[in-house]
Amino acid sequence: MPAGAAETARKRLLAAAEDLDDNQVAGLVLDLAAEAGVASVWEQVCLPLLGGLRGDSPADVAVEHALSEGLRVGLDVFRRDPGRPLPARGLLLAGAEHETHCLGLHALAAALRERGRGCLHLGPALPWSALAGAAARVRPRVVVVWSQTPLTGRAYRLVRLRRDLPGVRVLAAGPGWIEPFPPGPSAPRHVTTLPEATAACLQAAASA
């Protein structure tokens, strides 16, 4: 996306959020994703906007919520086909236990659908026991766990999950994973950008 177009898009989204119009935010996200692609919109428009919101006042907090909700809805609606069955042995996405901020997973799910790949997205704050149980039930090829802060990015829990799910590729997404993972080809892998996460998911799903 050209720099000028990205700046214009940010201004339009911010104006809609300042009007507390989450529906307009969602509509703009849908149009932008269709024109420029999910990764460009997320990296060049959404992330800078989210990072620039300070939340210093109640009014600012309301704007941030309107923006976040509009982004979530727009990303979730993008190329979604509720009647299409999920592929067997596919991709499972979830937020780490106690992690309530998972917009990045919504962006990843949208980017995967853009590439013709559906996924099972179980949302934020999934307890580790529930995640392990869901993975044992649906037997995915890839599990992606999102953490926004170090409080929820517990590397040892992800290592334990990987050990309990032989043959499953485990990806750690989001900025909360600051502790190093043990080396080795089967260890959890930290992905830090949407294009990297999308490529890693598709590669692991295809090769598993």
Coordinates of C-alpha atoms in Angstrom, one line a residue:
M1 CA 0.0 0.0 0.0
P2 CA 1.5 3.4 -0.9
A3 CA 2.3 5.6 2.0
G4 CA -0.2 8.2 1.0
A5 CA -3.0 5.7 0.7
A6 CA -2.1 4.2 4.1
E7 CA -2.2 7.6 5.8
T8 CA -5.6 8.4 4.2
A9 CA -6.9 5.1 5.4
R10 CA -5.7 5.7 9.0
K11 CA -7.4 9.1 9.0
R12 CA -10.7 7.7 7.8
L13 CA -10.7 4.9 10.3
L14 CA -9.8 7.2 13.1
A15 CA -12.5 9.6 12.2
A16 CA -15.1 6.8 12.2
A17 CA -13.8 5.6 15.6
E18 CA -14.0 9.1 17.0
D19 CA -17.6 9.2 15.9
L20 CA -18.0 5.9 17.8
D21 CA -19.2 4.3 14.6
D22 CA -17.8 0.8 14.8
N23 CA -20.0 -0.3 11.8
Q24 CA -18.3 2.3 9.6
V25 CA -14.9 1.1 10.9
A26 CA -15.8 -2.4 9.9
G27 CA -17.0 -1.4 6.5
L28 CA -13.8 0.5 5.8
V29 CA -11.7 -2.4 6.9
L30 CA -13.6 -4.7 4.5
D31 CA -13.1 -2.3 1.6
L32 CA -9.4 -1.7 2.4
A33 CA -8.7 -5.5 2.7
A34 CA -10.4 -6.2 -0.6
E35 CA -8.3 -3.5 -2.3
A36 CA -4.9 -3.8 -0.7
G37 CA -4.9 -7.2 1.1
V38 CA -5.2 -8.1 4.8
A39 CA -1.5 -8.0 5.6
S40 CA -1.0 -4.5 4.2
V41 CA -4.0 -3.1 5.9
W42 CA -3.0 -4.7 9.2
E43 CA 0.6 -3.8 9.2
Q44 CA 0.3 -0.3 7.6
V45 CA -3.0 0.9 8.9
C46 CA -4.4 -1.0 11.9
L47 CA -1.2 -1.4 13.9
P48 CA -0.1 2.2 13.7
L49 CA -3.6 3.4 14.7
L50 CA -3.8 1.0 17.6
G51 CA -0.3 1.9 18.8
G52 CA -1.1 5.7 18.7
L53 CA -4.1 5.5 20.9
R54 CA -3.2 6.5 24.5
G55 CA -6.4 6.0 26.4
D56 CA -5.7 9.0 28.6
S57 CA -9.4 9.9 29.2
P58 CA -12.7 8.1 29.2
A59 CA -13.5 9.6 25.8
D60 CA -10.2 8.2 24.5
V61 CA -11.0 4.7 25.9
A62 CA -14.4 4.8 24.1
V63 CA -12.7 5.7 20.8
E64 CA -10.3 2.8 21.3
H65 CA -13.1 0.4 22.0
A66 CA -15.0 1.5 18.9
L67 CA -11.9 1.1 16.8
S68 CA -11.1 -2.3 18.2
E69 CA -14.6 -3.6 17.8
G70 CA -14.9 -2.3 14.3
L71 CA -11.6 -3.9 13.3
R72 CA -12.6 -7.2 14.8
V73 CA -15.9 -7.3 13.0
G74 CA -14.4 -6.2 9.7
L75 CA -11.7 -8.8 9.9
D76 CA -14.1 -11.5 11.0
V77 CA -16.5 -10.8 8.1
F78 CA -13.8 -10.7 5.4
R79 CA -14.3 -13.7 3.1
R80 CA -16.0 -15.7 5.7
D81 CA -18.3 -18.5 4.5
P82 CA -20.2 -19.9 7.5
G83 CA -21.5 -22.9 5.4
R84 CA -18.0 -24.0 4.4
P85 CA -16.7 -26.9 6.5
L86 CA -13.3 -26.6 8.1
P87 CA -10.5 -28.7 6.6
A88 CA -9.6 -31.8 8.6
R89 CA -6.3 -31.7 10.5
G90 CA -6.2 -27.9 10.0
L91 CA -5.3 -24.8 12.0
L92 CA -6.4 -23.9 15.5
L93 CA -6.0 -20.3 16.8
A94 CA -6.5 -19.2 20.4
G95 CA -5.5 -16.6 22.9
A96 CA -3.4 -17.6 25.8
E97 CA -5.0 -18.1 29.2
H98 CA -6.1 -14.7 30.6
E99 CA -5.2 -12.9 27.4
T100 CA -8.1 -10.7 26.4
H101 CA -6.4 -8.8 23.5
C102 CA -6.5 -11.0 20.4
L103 CA -7.1 -8.7 17.4
G104 CA -3.9 -10.1 15.9
L105 CA -5.6 -13.6 15.7
H106 CA -8.5 -12.1 13.9
A107 CA -6.1 -10.6 11.4
L108 CA -4.4 -13.9 11.0
A109 CA -7.7 -15.8 10.4
A110 CA -8.6 -13.2 7.8
A111 CA -5.3 -13.5 6.1
L112 CA -5.6 -17.3 6.0
R113 CA -9.1 -17.1 4.5
E114 CA -7.6 -14.7 1.9
R115 CA -5.3 -17.5 0.9
G116 CA -8.1 -20.0 0.8
R117 CA -7.4 -21.6 4.1
G118 CA -10.0 -21.8 6.9
C119 CA -9.1 -22.2 10.6
L120 CA -10.7 -22.9 13.9
H121 CA -10.5 -19.7 16.0
L122 CA -11.4 -20.2 19.6
G123 CA -11.0 -16.6 20.7
P124 CA -9.2 -14.9 23.6
A125 CA -8.4 -16.1 27.1
L126 CA -8.6 -19.9 26.5
P127 CA -7.4 -21.8 29.6
W128 CA -4.5 -24.1 28.8
S129 CA -6.4 -27.2 29.8
A130 CA -9.3 -26.2 27.4
L131 CA -6.8 -25.6 24.6
A132 CA -5.1 -28.9 25.1
G133 CA -8.5 -30.6 25.2
A134 CA -9.7 -28.9 22.0
A135 CA -6.4 -29.8 20.2
A136 CA -6.8 -33.4 21.3
R137 CA -10.3 -33.4 20.0
V138 CA -9.9 -31.8 16.5
R139 CA -6.3 -32.9 16.0
P140 CA -5.0 -29.9 14.1
R141 CA -1.7 -29.8 12.3
V142 CA -0.9 -26.3 13.6
V143 CA -1.8 -24.5 16.9
V144 CA -1.2 -20.8 17.1
V145 CA -1.4 -19.1 20.6
W146 CA -1.5 -15.3 20.9
S147 CA 0.0 -13.4 23.8
Q148 CA -0.1 -9.6 24.0
T149 CA 1.9 -9.1 27.3
P150 CA 4.6 -11.1 29.2
L151 CA 1.9 -11.7 31.9
T152 CA 0.2 -14.2 29.6
G153 CA 3.2 -15.3 27.4
R154 CA 4.4 -18.1 29.5
A155 CA 6.9 -20.0 27.4
Y156 CA 7.0 -23.1 29.6
R157 CA 3.2 -23.6 29.1
L158 CA 3.7 -23.5 25.4
V159 CA 6.6 -26.0 25.6
R160 CA 4.4 -28.3 27.7
L161 CA 1.6 -28.0 25.2
R162 CA 3.9 -28.9 22.4
R163 CA 5.2 -31.9 24.3
D164 CA 1.6 -33.1 24.9
L165 CA 0.7 -32.8 21.3
P166 CA 3.2 -34.9 19.3
G167 CA 3.2 -34.1 15.6
V168 CA 1.5 -30.7 16.0
R169 CA 3.4 -27.5 15.0
V170 CA 3.0 -24.9 17.7
L171 CA 3.4 -21.2 16.9
A172 CA 3.7 -18.4 19.4
A173 CA 2.2 -15.2 18.0
G174 CA 2.1 -11.7 19.5
P175 CA 4.6 -9.5 21.5
G176 CA 4.0 -11.2 24.8
W177 CA 6.5 -14.1 24.2
I178 CA 9.7 -12.6 25.6
E179 CA 11.1 -15.8 27.2
P180 CA 13.3 -17.9 24.8
F181 CA 12.0 -21.2 23.6
P182 CA 14.3 -24.2 23.7
P183 CA 16.1 -24.9 20.4
G184 CA 15.2 -27.7 18.1
P185 CA 13.0 -28.2 15.0
S186 CA 10.0 -29.4 17.1
A187 CA 10.1 -26.5 19.6
P188 CA 7.5 -23.7 19.5
R189 CA 8.3 -21.0 17.0
H190 CA 7.8 -17.3 17.7
V191 CA 6.2 -15.4 14.7
T192 CA 6.3 -11.6 15.0
T193 CA 4.5 -10.3 11.9
L194 CA 1.3 -11.1 10.1
P195 CA 3.0 -12.2 6.8
E196 CA 5.4 -14.4 8.8
A197 CA 2.6 -16.0 10.8
T198 CA 0.5 -16.6 7.7
A199 CA 3.4 -18.2 5.8
A200 CA 4.4 -20.3 8.8
C201 CA 0.8 -21.6 9.2
L202 CA 0.4 -22.4 5.5
Q203 CA 3.8 -24.1 5.3
A204 CA 3.3 -26.2 8.5
A205 CA -0.2 -27.2 7.5
A206 CA 1.0 -28.3 4.0
S207 CA 4.0 -30.3 5.3
A208 CA 2.5 -31.9 8.4

